[in-house]
Short mmCIF file of C-alpha atoms in Angstrom, two decimals:
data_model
loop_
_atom_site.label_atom_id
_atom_site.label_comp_id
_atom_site.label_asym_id
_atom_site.label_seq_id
_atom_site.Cartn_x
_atom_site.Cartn_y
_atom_site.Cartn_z
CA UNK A 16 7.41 -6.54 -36.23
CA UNK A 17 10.47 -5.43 -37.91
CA UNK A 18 11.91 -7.91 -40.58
CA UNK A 19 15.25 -7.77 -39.96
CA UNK A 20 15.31 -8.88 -36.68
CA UNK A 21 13.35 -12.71 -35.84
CA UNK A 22 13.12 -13.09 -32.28
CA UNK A 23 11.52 -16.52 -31.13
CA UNK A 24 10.31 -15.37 -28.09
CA UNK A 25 6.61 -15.65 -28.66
CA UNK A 26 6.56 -12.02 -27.82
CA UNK A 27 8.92 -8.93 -27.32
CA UNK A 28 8.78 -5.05 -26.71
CA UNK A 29 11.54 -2.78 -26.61
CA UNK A 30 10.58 0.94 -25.56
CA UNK A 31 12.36 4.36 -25.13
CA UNK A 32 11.05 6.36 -22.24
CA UNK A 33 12.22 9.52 -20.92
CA UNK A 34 10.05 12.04 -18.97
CA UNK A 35 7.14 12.35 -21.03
CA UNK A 36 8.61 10.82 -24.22
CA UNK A 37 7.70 6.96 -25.58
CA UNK A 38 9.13 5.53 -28.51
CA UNK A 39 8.42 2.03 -29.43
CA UNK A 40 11.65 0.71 -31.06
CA UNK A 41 10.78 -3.37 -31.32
CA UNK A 42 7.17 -4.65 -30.95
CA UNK A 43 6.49 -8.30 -31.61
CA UNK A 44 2.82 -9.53 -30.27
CA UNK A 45 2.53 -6.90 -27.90
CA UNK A 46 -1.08 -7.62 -26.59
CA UNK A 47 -0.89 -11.24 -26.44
CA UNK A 48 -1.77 -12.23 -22.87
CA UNK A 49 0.95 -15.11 -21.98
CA UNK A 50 1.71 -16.96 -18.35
CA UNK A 51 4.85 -14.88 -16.65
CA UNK A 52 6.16 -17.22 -14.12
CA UNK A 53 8.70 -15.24 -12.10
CA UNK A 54 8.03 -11.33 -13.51
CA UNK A 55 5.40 -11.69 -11.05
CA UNK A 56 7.92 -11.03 -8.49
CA UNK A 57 7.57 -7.30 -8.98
CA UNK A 58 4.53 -7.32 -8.42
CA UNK A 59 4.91 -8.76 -5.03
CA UNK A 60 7.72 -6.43 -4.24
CA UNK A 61 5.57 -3.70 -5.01
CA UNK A 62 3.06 -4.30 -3.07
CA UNK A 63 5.84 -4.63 0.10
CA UNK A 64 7.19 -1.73 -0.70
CA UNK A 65 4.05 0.34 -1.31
CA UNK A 66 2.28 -1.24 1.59
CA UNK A 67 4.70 -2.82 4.43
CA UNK A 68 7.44 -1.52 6.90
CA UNK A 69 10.26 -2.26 5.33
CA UNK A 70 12.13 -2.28 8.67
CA UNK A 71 9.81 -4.78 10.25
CA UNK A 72 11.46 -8.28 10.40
CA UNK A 73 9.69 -10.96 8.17
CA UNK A 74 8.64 -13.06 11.63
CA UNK A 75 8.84 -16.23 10.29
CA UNK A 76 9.63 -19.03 12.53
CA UNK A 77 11.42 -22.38 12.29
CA UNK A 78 8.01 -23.63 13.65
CA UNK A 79 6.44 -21.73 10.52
CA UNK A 80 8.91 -23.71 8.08
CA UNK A 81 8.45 -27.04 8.96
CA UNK A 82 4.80 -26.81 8.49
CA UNK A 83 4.84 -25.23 5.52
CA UNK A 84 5.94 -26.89 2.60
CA UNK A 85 5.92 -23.57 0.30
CA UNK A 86 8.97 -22.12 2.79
CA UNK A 87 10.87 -24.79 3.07
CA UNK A 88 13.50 -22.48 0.94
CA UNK A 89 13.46 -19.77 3.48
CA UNK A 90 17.08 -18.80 3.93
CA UNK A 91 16.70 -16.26 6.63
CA UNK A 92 16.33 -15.82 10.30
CA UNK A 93 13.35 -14.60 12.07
CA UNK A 94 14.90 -11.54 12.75
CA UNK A 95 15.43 -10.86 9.20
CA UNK A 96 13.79 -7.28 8.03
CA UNK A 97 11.20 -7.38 4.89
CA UNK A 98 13.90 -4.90 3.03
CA UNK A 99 16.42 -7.43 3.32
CA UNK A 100 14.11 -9.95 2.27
CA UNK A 101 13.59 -8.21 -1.24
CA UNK A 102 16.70 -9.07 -2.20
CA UNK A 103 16.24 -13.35 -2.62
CA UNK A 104 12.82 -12.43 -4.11
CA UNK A 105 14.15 -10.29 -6.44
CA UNK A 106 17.54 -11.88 -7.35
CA UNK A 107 17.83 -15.40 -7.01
CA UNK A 108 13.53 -16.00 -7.70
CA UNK A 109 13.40 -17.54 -4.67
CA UNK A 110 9.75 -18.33 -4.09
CA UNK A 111 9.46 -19.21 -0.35
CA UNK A 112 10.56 -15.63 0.20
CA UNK A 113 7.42 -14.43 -2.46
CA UNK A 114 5.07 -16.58 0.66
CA UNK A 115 6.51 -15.44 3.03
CA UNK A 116 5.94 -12.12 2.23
CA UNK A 117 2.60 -12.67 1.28
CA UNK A 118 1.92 -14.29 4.56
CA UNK A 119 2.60 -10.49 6.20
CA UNK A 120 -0.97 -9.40 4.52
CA UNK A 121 -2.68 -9.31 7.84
CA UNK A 122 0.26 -7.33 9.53
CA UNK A 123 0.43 -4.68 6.06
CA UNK A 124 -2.81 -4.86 4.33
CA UNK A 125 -6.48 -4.34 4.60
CA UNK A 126 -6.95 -6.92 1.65
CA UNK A 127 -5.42 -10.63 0.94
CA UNK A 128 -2.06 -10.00 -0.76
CA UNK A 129 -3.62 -11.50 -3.91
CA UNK A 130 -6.21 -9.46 -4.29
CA UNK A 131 -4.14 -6.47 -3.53
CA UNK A 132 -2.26 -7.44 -6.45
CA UNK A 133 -4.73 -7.72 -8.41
CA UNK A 134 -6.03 -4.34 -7.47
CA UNK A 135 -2.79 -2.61 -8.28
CA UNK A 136 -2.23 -4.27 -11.74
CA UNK A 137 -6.34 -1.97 -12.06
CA UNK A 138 -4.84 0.78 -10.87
CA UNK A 139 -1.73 0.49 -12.66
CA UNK A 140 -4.87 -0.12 -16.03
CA UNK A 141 -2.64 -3.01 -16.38
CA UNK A 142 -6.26 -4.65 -18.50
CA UNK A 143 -4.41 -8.33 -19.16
CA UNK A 144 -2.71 -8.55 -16.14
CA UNK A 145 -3.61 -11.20 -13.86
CA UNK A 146 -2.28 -13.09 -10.53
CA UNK A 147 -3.09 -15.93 -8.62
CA UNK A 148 -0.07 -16.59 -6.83
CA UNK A 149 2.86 -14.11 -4.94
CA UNK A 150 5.91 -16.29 -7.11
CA UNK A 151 4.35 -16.89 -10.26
CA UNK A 152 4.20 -20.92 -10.24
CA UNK A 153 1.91 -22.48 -12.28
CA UNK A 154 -1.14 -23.91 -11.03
CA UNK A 155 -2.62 -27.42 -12.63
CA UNK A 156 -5.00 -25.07 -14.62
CA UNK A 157 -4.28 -21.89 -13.65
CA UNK A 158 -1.14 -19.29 -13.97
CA UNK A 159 -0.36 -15.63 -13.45
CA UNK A 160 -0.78 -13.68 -16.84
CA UNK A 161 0.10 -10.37 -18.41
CA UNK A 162 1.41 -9.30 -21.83
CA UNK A 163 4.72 -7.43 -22.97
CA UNK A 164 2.72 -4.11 -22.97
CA UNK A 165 1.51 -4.20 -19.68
CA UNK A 166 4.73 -5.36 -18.06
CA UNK A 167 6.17 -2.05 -19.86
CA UNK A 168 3.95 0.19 -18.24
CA UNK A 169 4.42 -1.72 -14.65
CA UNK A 170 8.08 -1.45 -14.85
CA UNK A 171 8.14 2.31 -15.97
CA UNK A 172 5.87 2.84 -12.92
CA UNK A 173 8.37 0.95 -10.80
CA UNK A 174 11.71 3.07 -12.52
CA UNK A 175 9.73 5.91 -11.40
CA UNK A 176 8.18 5.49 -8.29
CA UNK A 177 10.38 2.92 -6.03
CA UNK A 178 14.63 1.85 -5.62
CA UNK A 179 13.49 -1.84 -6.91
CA UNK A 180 15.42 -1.67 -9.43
CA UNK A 181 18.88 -0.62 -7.23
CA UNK A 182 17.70 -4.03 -5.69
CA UNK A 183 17.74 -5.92 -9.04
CA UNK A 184 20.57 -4.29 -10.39
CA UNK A 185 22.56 -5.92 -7.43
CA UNK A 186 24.76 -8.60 -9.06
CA UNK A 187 24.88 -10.64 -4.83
CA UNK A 188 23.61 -9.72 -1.76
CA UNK A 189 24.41 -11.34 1.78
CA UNK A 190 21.89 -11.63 4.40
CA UNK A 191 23.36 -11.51 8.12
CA UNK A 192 22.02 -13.48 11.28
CA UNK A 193 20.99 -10.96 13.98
CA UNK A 194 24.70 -11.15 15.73
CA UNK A 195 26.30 -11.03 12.64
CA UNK A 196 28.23 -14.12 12.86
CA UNK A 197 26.43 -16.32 9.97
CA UNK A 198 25.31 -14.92 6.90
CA UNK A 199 23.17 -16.53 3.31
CA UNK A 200 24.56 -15.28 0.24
CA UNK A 201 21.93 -14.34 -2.59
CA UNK A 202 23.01 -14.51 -6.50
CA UNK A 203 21.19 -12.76 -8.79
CA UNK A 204 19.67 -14.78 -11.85
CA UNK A 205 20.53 -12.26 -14.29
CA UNK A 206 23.90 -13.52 -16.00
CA UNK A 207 24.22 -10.10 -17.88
CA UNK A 208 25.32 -8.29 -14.48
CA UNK A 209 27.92 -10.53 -14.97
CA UNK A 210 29.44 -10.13 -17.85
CA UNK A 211 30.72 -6.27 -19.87
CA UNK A 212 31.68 -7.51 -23.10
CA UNK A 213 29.28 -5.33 -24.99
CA UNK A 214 28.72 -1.86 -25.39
CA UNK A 215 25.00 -1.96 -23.02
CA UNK A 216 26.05 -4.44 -20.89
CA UNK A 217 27.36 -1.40 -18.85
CA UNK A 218 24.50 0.70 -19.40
CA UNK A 219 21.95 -2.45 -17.09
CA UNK A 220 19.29 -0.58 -14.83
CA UNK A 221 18.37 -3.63 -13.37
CA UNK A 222 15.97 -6.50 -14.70
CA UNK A 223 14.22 -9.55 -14.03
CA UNK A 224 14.14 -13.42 -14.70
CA UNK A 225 11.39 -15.73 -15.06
CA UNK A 226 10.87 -19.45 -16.12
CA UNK A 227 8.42 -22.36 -15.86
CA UNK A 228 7.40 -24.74 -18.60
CA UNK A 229 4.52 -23.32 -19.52
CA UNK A 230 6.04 -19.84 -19.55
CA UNK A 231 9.06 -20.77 -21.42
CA UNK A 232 11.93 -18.24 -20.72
CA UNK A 233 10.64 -14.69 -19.92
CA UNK A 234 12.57 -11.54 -18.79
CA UNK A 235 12.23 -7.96 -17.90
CA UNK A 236 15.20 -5.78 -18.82
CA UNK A 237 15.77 -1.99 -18.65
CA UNK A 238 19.22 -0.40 -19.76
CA UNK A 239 20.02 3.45 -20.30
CA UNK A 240 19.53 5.17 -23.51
CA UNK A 241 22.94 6.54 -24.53
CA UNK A 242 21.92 9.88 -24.39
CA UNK A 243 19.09 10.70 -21.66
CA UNK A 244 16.19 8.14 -20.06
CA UNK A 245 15.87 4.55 -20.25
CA UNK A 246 15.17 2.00 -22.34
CA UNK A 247 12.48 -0.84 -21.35
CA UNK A 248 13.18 -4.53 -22.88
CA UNK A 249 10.25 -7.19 -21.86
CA UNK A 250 10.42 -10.69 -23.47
CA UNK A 251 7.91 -13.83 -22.86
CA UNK A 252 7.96 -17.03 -24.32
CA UNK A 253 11.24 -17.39 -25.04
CA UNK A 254 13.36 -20.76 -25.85
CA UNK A 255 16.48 -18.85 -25.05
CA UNK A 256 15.40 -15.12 -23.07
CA UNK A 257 19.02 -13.93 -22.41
CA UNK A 258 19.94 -14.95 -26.40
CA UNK A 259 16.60 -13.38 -27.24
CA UNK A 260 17.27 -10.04 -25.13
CA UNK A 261 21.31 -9.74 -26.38
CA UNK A 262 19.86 -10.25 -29.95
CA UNK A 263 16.97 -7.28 -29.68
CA UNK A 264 19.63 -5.10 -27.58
CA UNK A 265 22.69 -5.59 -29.95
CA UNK A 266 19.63 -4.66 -32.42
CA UNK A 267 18.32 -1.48 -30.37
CA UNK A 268 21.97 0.02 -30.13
CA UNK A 269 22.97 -0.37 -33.45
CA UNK A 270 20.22 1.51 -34.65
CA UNK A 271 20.41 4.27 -31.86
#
């Protein structure tokens, strides 16, 4: 942990990658395993986009909805395709979407979506990385777990293997009834796409929000290194995440 900068997210990593190059330039806690509320969303979009046809439509009824309590946030039409249902996963959190998905195993997968999950984060040797859920809600005495290292490695995979992060780097997104006429509007959760006034504000890859009370404020963040490759930001347990992630950025570019 570097003494001149006191973050008071419980942890915090900060990590230059660029082809075969890693340099740690923050580290704060790296190993501890925490709860990670809504980072577990790209997990779940991996999976989809690994596993599913992104140009299938999510089939999810009105029928579906009112018997499910879990989509009753579902803004989307039957007829809606799985890529277009990324986008509310991924920007405004949304966790009915995160179900819904889920609920596609049997259409996708050979496995429940949890377990597939699960399987991936082995694969991945993501070692303290652990889900019980698609949204990342916590459960009376359970919660979906991982640490700041581990979320580094699963987002470099995900810079280097999918376009999730063209998805999360999407300040709003609308989503269009099947004749066009109606549409839902999506906002991404990320205030930083929002805003230019420093230097690496225009530099955002993409990133991802998270927040329940037991998780405290978390977020995934990746921005471009000034000269080649990116850098990954990851912060959990945070009473503040975007205050947390400007301070350890304005930190990172001053010394870069």
């Amino acid at each position: 942990l570097d003494l001149d900068l006191d973050l008071d997210a419980v942890s915090a990593l900060s990590v230059y990658t660029d082809n075969n190059k890693e340099e740690v330039l923050y580290s704060k806690n790296e190993s501890k395993v925490l709860p990670i509320a809504s980072i577990t969303k790209i997990f779940t979009a991996l999976i989809v986009w690994e596993n599913y046809d992104l140009d299938a439509e999510i089939g999810v009824t009105e029928m579906d909805i009112a018997k499910n309590r879990e989509l009753q946030n579902l803004k989307m039409w039957e007829d809606t395709s799985i890529k277009d249902a990324l986008y509310p996963l991924l920007l405004e959190s949304n966790n009915s979407v995160a179900t819904a998905l889920a609920m596609q195993d049997h259409r996708f997968l050979e496995t429940d979506f949890i377990e597939k999950m699960n399987q991936r984060a082995k694969e991945l040797q993501l070692t303290n990385t652990k889900f019980i859920n698609p949204h990342g809600l916590d459960e009376f005495d359970n919660w979906n777990r991982s640490t700041v290292e581990d979320l580094y490695k699963a987002t470099k995979y995900l810079l280097n293997n999918t376009d999730l992060f063209s998805i999360m780097n999407t300040p709003s997104y609308k989503i269009y009834s099947h004749d066009k006429t109606i549409y839902y509007t999506t906002i991404n959760t990320n205030i930083f796409l929002f805003e230019n006034n420093k230097y690496w504000k225009n530099k955002i890859v993409g990133g991802k929000t998270g927040w329940t009370f037991r998780a405290m404020g978390c977020l995934v963040l990746v921005t471009e290194h000034p000269q080649s490759g990116y850098i990954i930001n990851v912060v959990l347990g945070a009473e503040d995440r975007f205050n947390d992630m400007e301070k350890l950025l304005d930190y990172i570019y001053e010394k870069i």
